[in-house]
């Protein structure tokens, strides 16, 4: 009887240890890269053979939680959108593990920079909910003066961040999202944004301005810096540094922007 | 009779002066931006109200010659192409006044970065002649191992420059265009490009390498530097500096690459 009792106790202890081990089981995963290899668990550190990102040690459950908790970011692309304005942040947010989708006014192709024909994923009528809304320069006046676009921006609920590059700030301005904030835009449009949003303080000479919920960047290539800043804010500076290194943006200066609200 | 003779002489002199004036007539034009405003002649210096580029004084005939002599650059985009790899150079070459078109293997959409759906302008079968062929990373193996793509590259005649960003160099390598040259590629692919092209010298730690006809760049964001270098080489450093300033790429370091043949 005593032997049976000890046997049961031993079995219970073993089961408990196994469960504890399963709960804290760790493996090596690539830094999130938005490709299928994001879900592959490796046994040892090194480099992902698929995306070449560094493999980092993570508890399996934590990785799964991160995988299911990817932030959704809507890129609004108007006809005439500047190609580097959106492509820089798209590169950054993709490698940082965000889910990106593109939205335009209608289903037809959008031509960027007079060259690149893009088929948007969604229109204003069927775009899914996003955590972050992003706007870009290049014919941004067509979007900021379009009530359909501005009403769509205003309709979106539970937005965690608004992000603009270059003259994409005029769209946020028209949607009354820049009132009384410190912001920035394309270097040739500082005065006209100030005129469009008189209560804002429009700065020149900064790569980005972070107001907590609203991040605006300077022109064209500055979108890369603003996106890396937002990644650092949400996912930690180490992840942003890995992304910058991967894309060989070794000139990244994290402090080249102004943070008014952390 | 004498008066009539003097009158004819005066008329001839006036006609000659008018023709001379037409030949050397100058006006102010924006730096070429690939938009309709490229052809607008302004009376005074300042800023183009359409593209915001600086207005520069040019002889009308010279401007027309430049306008008709725009270099054509083919961007080959394979499915899976990295978005910043091609978008950085597209931004640069567009503002520098090059005619850009996109080519892919088939007519269907190409997905860049797992996100951006692009409709290419041409396929391998109907792409027009280009002065410059450009290749980019992101699933570049699919293109470099595809005989249809490599045969298309080899078929092109009168190419002035071959340009690659990141692992786009593997496509040039497979077309035997890198043999015995000094080249570069994505930082994670230095060893594998060296293995693929044993006669080449594959460098790390440079933003681009210019062999005269062939320009290869390092990874992803380095395409911007390589494109600015090629613009400086063809159109002059002042034009490249204007483009860099316009796109707020103030960190451009023109000497961060290696030039083996000017």
Short mmCIF file of C-alpha atoms in Angstrom, two decimals:
data_model
loop_
_atom_site.label_atom_id
_atom_site.label_comp_id
_atom_site.label_asym_id
_atom_site.label_seq_id
_atom_site.Cartn_x
_atom_site.Cartn_y
_atom_site.Cartn_z
CA UNK A 1 0.00 0.00 0.00
CA UNK A 2 2.82 2.39 0.98
CA UNK A 3 4.68 1.52 -2.28
CA UNK A 4 1.53 2.28 -4.32
CA UNK A 5 1.16 5.62 -2.51
CA UNK A 6 4.81 6.54 -3.27
CA UNK A 7 4.33 5.49 -6.91
CA UNK A 8 1.27 7.79 -7.27
CA UNK A 9 3.18 10.69 -5.68
CA UNK A 10 6.13 10.13 -8.06
CA UNK A 11 3.79 10.05 -11.07
CA UNK A 12 2.12 13.32 -10.00
CA UNK A 13 5.52 15.00 -9.52
CA UNK A 14 6.71 13.84 -12.95
CA UNK A 15 3.49 15.08 -14.61
CA UNK A 16 3.89 18.45 -12.89
CA UNK A 17 7.51 18.76 -13.97
CA UNK A 18 6.61 17.86 -17.55
CA UNK A 19 3.84 20.48 -17.61
CA UNK A 20 6.18 23.09 -16.12
CA UNK A 21 8.79 22.19 -18.75
CA UNK A 22 6.23 22.50 -21.58
CA UNK A 23 5.12 25.88 -20.25
CA UNK A 24 8.63 27.32 -20.21
CA UNK A 25 9.98 25.43 -23.23
CA UNK A 26 12.20 27.70 -25.29
CA UNK A 27 13.50 27.60 -28.84
CA UNK A 28 15.34 29.82 -31.31
CA UNK A 29 13.29 31.91 -33.74
CA UNK A 30 14.25 34.50 -36.33
CA UNK A 31 13.45 38.12 -35.59
CA UNK A 32 9.93 38.53 -36.98
CA UNK A 33 10.22 39.01 -40.74
CA UNK A 34 6.63 38.51 -41.90
CA UNK A 35 7.54 35.37 -43.83
CA UNK A 36 6.66 31.72 -43.23
CA UNK A 37 9.93 31.17 -41.35
CA UNK A 38 8.58 33.29 -38.47
CA UNK A 39 6.93 30.13 -37.07
CA UNK A 40 9.93 27.76 -37.39
CA UNK A 41 11.50 26.78 -34.03
CA UNK A 42 15.24 26.07 -34.27
CA UNK A 43 17.27 24.09 -31.69
CA UNK A 44 20.33 26.33 -31.64
CA UNK A 45 21.25 30.01 -32.14
CA UNK A 46 22.60 31.25 -35.46
CA UNK A 47 20.97 32.68 -38.56
CA UNK A 48 17.64 31.81 -40.15
CA UNK A 49 18.45 30.02 -43.43
CA UNK A 50 15.31 31.54 -45.01
CA UNK A 51 15.36 35.26 -44.16
CA UNK A 52 18.93 35.46 -42.78
CA UNK A 53 17.68 37.28 -39.65
CA UNK A 54 19.42 36.42 -36.39
CA UNK A 55 17.86 33.59 -34.35
CA UNK A 56 16.92 34.71 -30.85
CA UNK A 57 15.93 32.54 -27.86
CA UNK A 58 12.26 32.82 -26.97
CA UNK A 59 9.79 30.91 -24.79
CA UNK A 60 7.47 29.08 -27.20
CA UNK A 61 4.27 30.40 -25.63
CA UNK A 62 5.57 33.99 -25.68
CA UNK A 63 6.46 33.64 -29.36
CA UNK A 64 2.99 32.30 -30.15
CA UNK A 65 1.41 35.19 -28.25
CA UNK A 66 3.52 37.69 -30.23
CA UNK A 67 2.60 35.86 -33.45
CA UNK A 68 -1.11 36.20 -32.71
CA UNK A 69 -0.75 39.75 -31.49
CA UNK A 70 0.83 41.34 -34.56
CA UNK A 71 -0.14 44.98 -34.99
CA UNK A 72 -2.11 45.76 -38.14
CA UNK A 73 -1.04 48.82 -40.10
CA UNK A 74 -3.04 50.32 -42.96
CA UNK A 75 -1.01 52.13 -45.65
CA UNK A 76 -3.33 54.61 -47.40
CA UNK A 77 -1.98 55.05 -50.96
CA UNK A 78 -3.47 57.82 -53.12
CA UNK A 79 -2.85 58.01 -56.85
CA UNK A 80 0.46 59.84 -57.28
CA UNK A 81 1.87 58.72 -53.92
CA UNK A 82 5.66 59.20 -53.64
CA UNK A 83 7.37 55.83 -53.91
CA UNK A 84 10.04 56.16 -51.20
CA UNK A 85 7.58 57.82 -48.80
CA UNK A 86 5.74 54.55 -48.31
CA UNK A 87 8.38 51.98 -49.35
CA UNK A 88 10.87 52.94 -46.62
CA UNK A 89 8.33 52.45 -43.79
CA UNK A 90 6.95 49.31 -45.53
CA UNK A 91 10.44 47.76 -45.42
CA UNK A 92 10.86 48.71 -41.75
CA UNK A 93 7.43 47.66 -40.46
CA UNK A 94 7.52 44.40 -42.40
CA UNK A 95 10.83 43.29 -40.89
CA UNK A 96 9.65 44.39 -37.46
CA UNK A 97 6.77 41.91 -37.69
CA UNK A 98 3.78 44.18 -38.33
CA UNK A 99 0.92 43.10 -40.60
CA UNK A 100 0.71 45.66 -43.43
CA UNK A 101 -2.13 46.13 -45.89
CA UNK A 102 -2.72 48.79 -48.53
CA UNK A 103 -5.89 50.86 -48.92
CA UNK A 104 -6.92 53.25 -51.66
CA UNK A 105 -10.07 55.10 -52.62
CA UNK A 106 -11.12 52.68 -55.33
CA UNK A 107 -10.17 49.22 -56.56
CA UNK A 108 -8.31 50.41 -59.66
CA UNK A 109 -4.53 50.58 -59.83
CA UNK A 110 -2.74 53.47 -58.15
CA UNK A 111 0.29 54.91 -59.95
CA UNK A 112 3.14 55.90 -57.69
CA UNK A 113 5.75 58.43 -58.86
CA UNK A 114 4.23 58.36 -62.36
CA UNK A 115 5.80 54.90 -62.79
CA UNK A 116 4.81 52.11 -60.40
CA UNK A 117 1.34 50.58 -60.88
CA UNK A 118 0.02 49.22 -57.57
CA UNK A 119 -3.11 47.15 -56.92
CA UNK A 120 -4.37 48.15 -53.44
CA UNK A 121 -5.55 45.37 -51.12
CA UNK A 122 -8.69 47.23 -50.03
CA UNK A 123 -10.84 50.24 -50.76
CA UNK A 124 -12.27 52.72 -48.25
CA UNK A 125 -15.43 50.62 -48.23
CA UNK A 126 -13.97 47.26 -47.29
CA UNK A 127 -10.68 47.96 -45.48
CA UNK A 128 -10.45 45.98 -42.23
CA UNK A 129 -9.75 47.59 -38.86
CA UNK A 130 -6.15 48.63 -38.24
CA UNK A 131 -4.11 49.47 -35.15
CA UNK A 132 -2.05 52.06 -37.03
CA UNK A 133 -3.07 54.33 -39.93
CA UNK A 134 -0.24 55.57 -42.18
CA UNK A 135 -0.33 58.38 -44.79
CA UNK A 136 2.26 59.51 -47.31
CA UNK A 137 3.16 62.44 -49.56
CA UNK A 138 2.93 62.74 -53.33
CA UNK A 139 -0.31 64.27 -54.53
CA UNK A 140 -1.47 64.24 -50.89
CA UNK A 141 -3.72 67.22 -51.66
CA UNK A 142 -5.98 64.91 -53.66
CA UNK A 143 -6.53 62.85 -50.50
CA UNK A 144 -6.66 65.68 -47.94
CA UNK A 145 -9.29 67.55 -50.01
CA UNK A 146 -11.43 64.45 -50.53
CA UNK A 147 -14.28 64.22 -47.97
CA UNK A 148 -14.57 60.45 -48.60
CA UNK A 149 -10.97 59.92 -47.44
CA UNK A 150 -11.24 62.28 -44.47
CA UNK A 151 -14.52 60.74 -43.33
CA UNK A 152 -12.93 57.29 -43.56
CA UNK A 153 -10.04 58.46 -41.34
CA UNK A 154 -12.48 59.93 -38.83
CA UNK A 155 -14.62 56.75 -38.80
CA UNK A 156 -11.75 54.51 -37.69
CA UNK A 157 -11.97 53.50 -34.02
CA UNK A 158 -9.37 52.22 -31.55
CA UNK A 159 -6.42 53.59 -33.52
CA UNK A 160 -3.25 53.21 -31.51
CA UNK A 161 -1.07 55.43 -33.73
CA UNK A 162 -1.43 57.83 -36.64
CA UNK A 163 1.73 58.00 -38.76
CA UNK A 164 2.51 60.38 -41.61
CA UNK A 165 5.49 60.87 -43.92
CA UNK A 166 6.15 64.10 -45.85
CA UNK A 167 2.96 65.86 -46.97
CA UNK A 168 0.88 62.91 -45.73
CA UNK A 169 0.59 65.21 -42.67
CA UNK A 170 -1.97 67.33 -44.58
CA UNK A 171 -4.39 64.37 -44.50
CA UNK A 172 -4.04 64.06 -40.71
CA UNK A 173 -4.40 67.84 -40.48
CA UNK A 174 -7.66 67.84 -42.44
CA UNK A 175 -8.98 65.10 -40.16
CA UNK A 176 -8.29 67.45 -37.19
CA UNK A 177 -5.70 65.06 -35.77
CA UNK A 178 -2.85 67.60 -35.61
CA UNK A 179 -4.67 70.38 -33.74
CA UNK A 180 -2.46 71.91 -31.02
CA UNK A 181 0.32 69.33 -31.62
CA UNK A 182 3.99 69.80 -32.53
CA UNK A 183 4.45 68.25 -35.98
CA UNK A 184 6.64 68.22 -39.08
CA UNK A 185 6.37 67.64 -42.84
CA UNK A 186 8.28 67.94 -46.16
CA UNK A 187 10.84 70.79 -46.01
CA UNK A 188 9.10 72.72 -48.82
CA UNK A 189 5.70 72.51 -47.08
CA UNK A 190 6.44 73.74 -43.55
CA UNK A 191 4.73 77.11 -44.10
CA UNK A 192 1.70 75.71 -45.92
CA UNK A 193 1.05 73.07 -43.22
CA UNK A 194 1.34 75.81 -40.60
CA UNK A 195 -1.29 77.77 -42.55
CA UNK A 196 -3.52 74.70 -42.90
CA UNK A 197 -3.34 73.85 -39.16
CA UNK A 198 -2.88 77.18 -37.35
CA UNK A 199 -3.06 75.66 -33.85
CA UNK A 200 -0.20 73.23 -34.56
CA UNK A 201 3.48 74.06 -34.17
CA UNK A 202 5.11 72.96 -37.44
CA UNK A 203 8.84 72.33 -37.01
CA UNK A 204 11.56 72.22 -39.64
CA UNK A 205 14.94 70.52 -39.20
CA UNK A 206 13.73 67.38 -37.40
CA UNK A 207 13.41 63.90 -38.94
CA UNK A 208 10.20 63.15 -37.00
CA UNK A 209 8.02 64.42 -34.16
CA UNK A 210 6.38 61.94 -31.77
CA UNK A 211 3.33 63.22 -29.89
CA UNK A 212 2.59 59.87 -28.31
CA UNK A 213 -0.31 58.85 -30.48
CA UNK A 214 0.60 60.88 -33.59
CA UNK A 215 3.99 60.58 -35.31
CA UNK A 216 4.76 62.89 -38.26
CA UNK A 217 8.01 62.77 -40.24
CA UNK A 218 9.92 65.09 -42.55
CA UNK A 219 10.10 64.42 -46.29
CA UNK A 220 10.53 61.27 -48.36
CA UNK A 221 13.54 59.39 -46.89
CA UNK A 222 12.72 60.59 -43.34
CA UNK A 223 9.88 58.05 -43.30
CA UNK A 224 12.52 55.36 -42.66
CA UNK A 225 13.65 57.16 -39.47
CA UNK A 226 10.09 57.72 -38.26
CA UNK A 227 9.18 54.07 -38.83
CA UNK A 228 12.28 52.85 -36.98
CA UNK A 229 11.36 55.18 -34.12
CA UNK A 230 7.83 53.76 -33.94
CA UNK A 231 9.20 50.20 -34.00
CA UNK A 232 11.59 51.08 -31.15
CA UNK A 233 8.68 52.60 -29.21
CA UNK A 234 6.42 49.56 -29.63
CA UNK A 235 8.81 46.60 -29.88
CA UNK A 236 11.91 47.95 -28.15
CA UNK A 237 15.08 49.60 -29.39
CA UNK A 238 16.90 46.26 -29.87
CA UNK A 239 14.37 45.16 -32.49
CA UNK A 240 14.61 48.52 -34.32
CA UNK A 241 18.42 48.30 -34.28
CA UNK A 242 18.29 44.78 -35.76
CA UNK A 243 15.96 45.98 -38.53
CA UNK A 244 18.19 49.00 -39.31
CA UNK A 245 21.26 46.73 -39.45
CA UNK A 246 19.48 44.20 -41.66
CA UNK A 247 18.47 46.87 -44.19
CA UNK A 248 21.97 48.38 -44.00
CA UNK A 249 20.60 51.71 -42.82
CA UNK A 250 23.71 52.14 -40.72
CA UNK A 251 23.30 55.90 -40.66
CA UNK A 252 20.20 55.67 -38.49
CA UNK A 253 20.32 58.35 -35.78
CA UNK A 254 17.56 57.39 -33.29
CA UNK A 255 17.70 60.81 -31.65
CA UNK A 256 17.24 62.87 -34.84
CA UNK A 257 13.58 63.37 -33.97
CA UNK A 258 11.65 65.19 -31.25
CA UNK A 259 9.64 63.19 -28.72
CA UNK A 260 7.07 65.34 -26.94
CA UNK A 261 5.21 62.42 -25.30
CA UNK A 262 7.08 59.08 -24.84
CA UNK B 1 17.60 102.86 -105.25
CA UNK B 2 20.29 103.37 -102.57
CA UNK B 3 17.55 103.65 -99.95
CA UNK B 4 16.00 100.35 -101.12
CA UNK B 5 19.41 98.68 -100.92
CA UNK B 6 19.96 99.92 -97.34
CA UNK B 7 16.46 98.75 -96.40
CA UNK B 8 17.16 95.21 -97.67
CA UNK B 9 20.50 95.11 -95.80
CA UNK B 10 18.74 96.23 -92.59
CA UNK B 11 16.06 93.56 -93.01
CA UNK B 12 18.64 90.85 -93.52
CA UNK B 13 20.58 91.98 -90.42
CA UNK B 14 17.41 92.00 -88.31
CA UNK B 15 16.42 88.51 -89.50
CA UNK B 16 19.89 87.21 -88.65
CA UNK B 17 19.78 88.77 -85.19
CA UNK B 18 16.33 87.29 -84.54
CA UNK B 19 17.52 83.82 -85.58
CA UNK B 20 20.61 84.15 -83.37
CA UNK B 21 18.41 85.22 -80.47
CA UNK B 22 16.07 82.23 -80.97
CA UNK B 23 19.02 79.88 -81.03
CA UNK B 24 20.43 81.11 -77.71
CA UNK B 25 17.11 81.97 -76.04
CA UNK B 26 17.14 80.91 -72.40
CA UNK B 27 14.45 80.31 -69.83
CA UNK B 28 14.09 78.86 -66.31
CA UNK B 29 13.12 75.20 -65.96
CA UNK B 30 12.74 72.91 -62.96
CA UNK B 31 15.38 70.25 -62.44
CA UNK B 32 14.00 67.31 -64.43
CA UNK B 33 11.36 65.58 -62.27
CA UNK B 34 9.64 63.31 -64.77
CA UNK B 35 6.38 65.23 -64.49
CA UNK B 36 4.56 67.45 -66.97
CA UNK B 37 6.18 70.57 -65.48
CA UNK B 38 9.51 69.48 -66.97
CA UNK B 39 8.51 71.24 -70.20
CA UNK B 40 7.29 74.54 -68.68
CA UNK B 41 9.58 77.53 -69.37
CA UNK B 42 9.48 80.17 -66.60
CA UNK B 43 10.62 83.79 -66.98
CA UNK B 44 12.43 84.09 -63.67
CA UNK B 45 14.35 81.93 -61.20
CA UNK B 46 12.67 80.50 -58.11
CA UNK B 47 10.85 77.28 -57.39
CA UNK B 48 8.61 75.23 -59.66
CA UNK B 49 5.07 75.60 -58.28
CA UNK B 50 4.26 72.04 -59.41
CA UNK B 51 7.16 69.85 -58.23
CA UNK B 52 8.88 72.39 -55.94
CA UNK B 53 12.25 71.68 -57.60
CA UNK B 54 14.58 74.65 -58.06
CA UNK B 55 14.27 76.52 -61.39
CA UNK B 56 17.57 76.62 -63.28
CA UNK B 57 18.51 78.75 -66.30
CA UNK B 58 18.87 76.72 -69.48
CA UNK B 59 19.09 77.45 -73.18
CA UNK B 60 15.77 76.34 -74.68
CA UNK B 61 17.37 74.17 -77.37
CA UNK B 62 19.62 72.47 -74.83
CA UNK B 63 16.63 71.73 -72.61
CA UNK B 64 14.72 70.26 -75.54
CA UNK B 65 17.73 68.11 -76.43
CA UNK B 66 17.94 66.83 -72.83
CA UNK B 67 14.19 66.23 -72.84
CA UNK B 68 14.42 64.08 -75.97
CA UNK B 69 17.56 62.35 -74.75
CA UNK B 70 16.27 60.97 -71.46
CA UNK B 71 17.95 57.72 -70.54
CA UNK B 72 15.63 54.72 -70.35
CA UNK B 73 16.05 52.44 -67.36
CA UNK B 74 14.39 49.02 -67.05
CA UNK B 75 13.62 47.88 -63.49
CA UNK B 76 13.37 44.07 -63.53
CA UNK B 77 11.00 43.08 -60.68
CA UNK B 78 10.72 39.40 -59.75
CA UNK B 79 7.97 38.11 -57.51
CA UNK B 80 9.17 38.62 -53.91
CA UNK B 81 11.38 41.62 -54.78
CA UNK B 82 12.41 43.63 -51.71
CA UNK B 83 10.44 46.88 -51.62
CA UNK B 84 13.16 49.35 -50.58
CA UNK B 85 15.70 47.72 -52.93
CA UNK B 86 13.88 49.11 -55.96
CA UNK B 87 11.91 52.02 -54.46
CA UNK B 88 14.99 53.95 -53.31
CA UNK B 89 16.58 53.96 -56.79
CA UNK B 90 13.16 54.59 -58.39
CA UNK B 91 12.81 57.77 -56.32
CA UNK B 92 16.35 58.88 -57.25
CA UNK B 93 16.27 58.10 -60.98
CA UNK B 94 12.80 59.61 -61.37
CA UNK B 95 13.81 62.96 -59.89
CA UNK B 96 17.02 62.90 -61.91
CA UNK B 97 14.96 62.82 -65.11
CA UNK B 98 15.37 59.22 -66.26
CA UNK B 99 12.54 57.33 -67.97
CA UNK B 100 11.79 54.29 -65.80
CA UNK B 101 9.70 51.26 -66.75
CA UNK B 102 9.13 47.97 -64.93
CA UNK B 103 9.58 44.51 -66.42
CA UNK B 104 8.68 41.11 -65.01
CA UNK B 105 8.58 37.57 -66.32
CA UNK B 106 4.84 37.50 -66.93
CA UNK B 107 1.94 39.94 -67.08
CA UNK B 108 0.44 38.97 -63.72
CA UNK B 109 0.96 41.02 -60.56
CA UNK B 110 4.26 40.76 -58.71
CA UNK B 111 4.10 40.82 -54.91
CA UNK B 112 6.88 42.77 -53.26
CA UNK B 113 7.80 42.10 -49.64
CA UNK B 114 4.80 39.79 -49.28
CA UNK B 115 2.63 42.93 -49.26
CA UNK B 116 2.72 45.25 -52.28
CA UNK B 117 0.94 44.05 -55.44
CA UNK B 118 2.58 45.57 -58.53
CA UNK B 119 1.43 45.42 -62.16
CA UNK B 120 4.61 45.42 -64.30
CA UNK B 121 4.63 47.60 -67.43
CA UNK B 122 6.15 44.91 -69.65
CA UNK B 123 7.05 41.25 -69.78
CA UNK B 124 10.32 39.72 -71.00
CA UNK B 125 8.64 39.30 -74.39
CA UNK B 126 7.59 42.90 -75.04
CA UNK B 127 9.92 45.10 -72.96
CA UNK B 128 11.35 47.95 -75.05
CA UNK B 129 15.07 48.63 -75.34
CA UNK B 130 16.70 50.30 -72.34
CA UNK B 131 19.93 52.20 -71.75
CA UNK B 132 20.28 50.86 -68.20
CA UNK B 133 19.17 47.48 -66.78
CA UNK B 134 18.52 47.37 -63.03
CA UNK B 135 18.11 44.31 -60.77
CA UNK B 136 17.13 44.02 -57.12
CA UNK B 137 17.22 41.60 -54.20
CA UNK B 138 14.39 39.69 -52.53
CA UNK B 139 13.87 36.21 -53.95
CA UNK B 140 16.57 37.06 -56.52
CA UNK B 141 17.41 33.35 -56.72
CA UNK B 142 14.14 32.78 -58.57
CA UNK B 143 15.35 35.17 -61.28
CA UNK B 144 19.03 34.20 -61.35
CA UNK B 145 18.13 30.50 -61.73
CA UNK B 146 15.58 31.17 -64.47
CA UNK B 147 17.07 30.69 -67.98
CA UNK B 148 14.29 32.86 -69.48
CA UNK B 149 15.42 35.84 -67.38
CA UNK B 150 19.14 35.27 -67.94
CA UNK B 151 18.65 34.85 -71.69
CA UNK B 152 16.65 38.11 -71.76
CA UNK B 153 19.50 39.92 -69.98
CA UNK B 154 22.03 38.48 -72.43
CA UNK B 155 19.85 39.42 -75.45
CA UNK B 156 19.83 43.14 -74.60
CA UNK B 157 22.11 45.20 -76.82
CA UNK B 158 23.67 48.67 -76.41
CA UNK B 159 23.33 48.65 -72.63
CA UNK B 160 25.14 51.63 -71.16
CA UNK B 161 25.04 50.46 -67.53
CA UNK B 162 24.08 47.38 -65.52
CA UNK B 163 22.95 48.27 -62.00
CA UNK B 164 22.20 45.91 -59.12
CA UNK B 165 21.08 46.39 -55.52
CA UNK B 166 21.56 43.77 -52.80
CA UNK B 167 21.27 40.18 -54.10
CA UNK B 168 20.21 41.49 -57.51
CA UNK B 169 23.96 41.00 -58.17
CA UNK B 170 23.34 37.24 -58.47
CA UNK B 171 21.31 37.89 -61.65
CA UNK B 172 24.18 39.86 -63.18
CA UNK B 173 26.56 37.13 -62.02
CA UNK B 174 24.54 34.40 -63.72
CA UNK B 175 24.55 36.45 -66.94
CA UNK B 176 28.39 36.44 -66.75
CA UNK B 177 28.46 40.22 -66.31
CA UNK B 178 30.50 40.21 -63.08
CA UNK B 179 33.38 37.97 -64.21
CA UNK B 180 36.75 39.37 -63.06
CA UNK B 181 35.13 42.55 -61.64
CA UNK B 182 35.20 44.01 -58.12
CA UNK B 183 31.62 43.95 -56.85
CA UNK B 184 29.43 43.99 -53.73
CA UNK B 185 26.07 42.68 -52.52
CA UNK B 186 23.89 42.24 -49.39
CA UNK B 187 26.06 41.85 -46.26
CA UNK B 188 24.76 38.32 -45.57
CA UNK B 189 25.51 37.17 -49.13
CA UNK B 190 29.15 38.20 -49.63
CA UNK B 191 30.47 34.64 -49.33
CA UNK B 192 27.78 33.06 -51.50
CA UNK B 193 28.26 35.62 -54.31
CA UNK B 194 32.01 34.95 -54.14
CA UNK B 195 31.25 31.25 -54.54
CA UNK B 196 28.84 31.92 -57.42
CA UNK B 197 31.32 34.14 -59.30
CA UNK B 198 34.80 32.85 -58.37
CA UNK B 199 36.67 35.24 -60.72
CA UNK B 200 35.05 38.33 -59.13
CA UNK B 201 36.37 40.09 -56.04
CA UNK B 202 33.34 40.49 -53.74
CA UNK B 203 33.82 43.30 -51.23
CA UNK B 204 32.05 43.92 -47.94
CA UNK B 205 31.88 47.27 -46.15
CA UNK B 206 31.27 49.46 -49.23
CA UNK B 207 27.95 51.03 -50.24
CA UNK B 208 28.59 50.45 -53.95
CA UNK B 209 31.29 49.46 -56.43
CA UNK B 210 31.48 51.18 -59.83
CA UNK B 211 33.32 49.27 -62.56
CA UNK B 212 32.48 51.79 -65.24
CA UNK B 213 29.72 49.88 -66.98
CA UNK B 214 28.61 47.74 -64.01
CA UNK B 215 27.52 49.24 -60.69
CA UNK B 216 26.66 46.88 -57.80
CA UNK B 217 25.48 48.08 -54.39
CA UNK B 218 25.30 46.66 -50.88
CA UNK B 219 21.96 45.69 -49.32
CA UNK B 220 18.51 47.28 -49.37
CA UNK B 221 18.99 50.97 -48.40
CA UNK B 222 22.40 51.11 -50.17
CA UNK B 223 20.53 51.19 -53.48
CA UNK B 224 19.81 54.87 -52.79
CA UNK B 225 23.56 55.62 -52.58
CA UNK B 226 24.35 53.62 -55.71
CA UNK B 227 21.60 55.37 -57.68
CA UNK B 228 22.79 58.82 -56.55
CA UNK B 229 26.32 57.84 -57.61
CA UNK B 230 25.11 56.80 -61.07
CA UNK B 231 23.16 60.06 -61.42
CA UNK B 232 26.27 62.04 -60.46
CA UNK B 233 28.30 60.06 -63.00
CA UNK B 234 25.85 60.65 -65.86
CA UNK B 235 24.23 64.02 -65.08
CA UNK B 236 26.84 65.62 -62.83
CA UNK B 237 27.28 65.86 -59.06
CA UNK B 238 25.19 69.03 -58.79
CA UNK B 239 22.08 67.23 -60.08
CA UNK B 240 22.66 64.29 -57.68
CA UNK B 241 23.08 66.71 -54.78
CA UNK B 242 19.81 68.46 -55.66
CA UNK B 243 18.00 65.12 -55.78
CA UNK B 244 19.49 64.02 -52.41
CA UNK B 245 18.47 67.36 -50.85
CA UNK B 246 14.96 67.14 -52.31
CA UNK B 247 14.39 63.66 -50.88
CA UNK B 248 15.94 64.77 -47.55
CA UNK B 249 18.66 62.13 -47.80
CA UNK B 250 21.01 64.52 -46.09
CA UNK B 251 23.22 61.68 -44.91
CA UNK B 252 24.37 60.92 -48.43
CA UNK B 253 28.13 60.27 -48.46
CA UNK B 254 29.14 60.32 -52.16
CA UNK B 255 32.50 58.71 -51.36
CA UNK B 256 31.12 55.70 -49.46
CA UNK B 257 31.60 53.52 -52.52
CA UNK B 258 34.57 52.28 -54.53
CA UNK B 259 35.09 53.50 -58.09
CA UNK B 260 37.43 51.22 -60.05
CA UNK B 261 36.73 52.81 -63.46
CA UNK B 262 35.38 56.41 -63.60
#
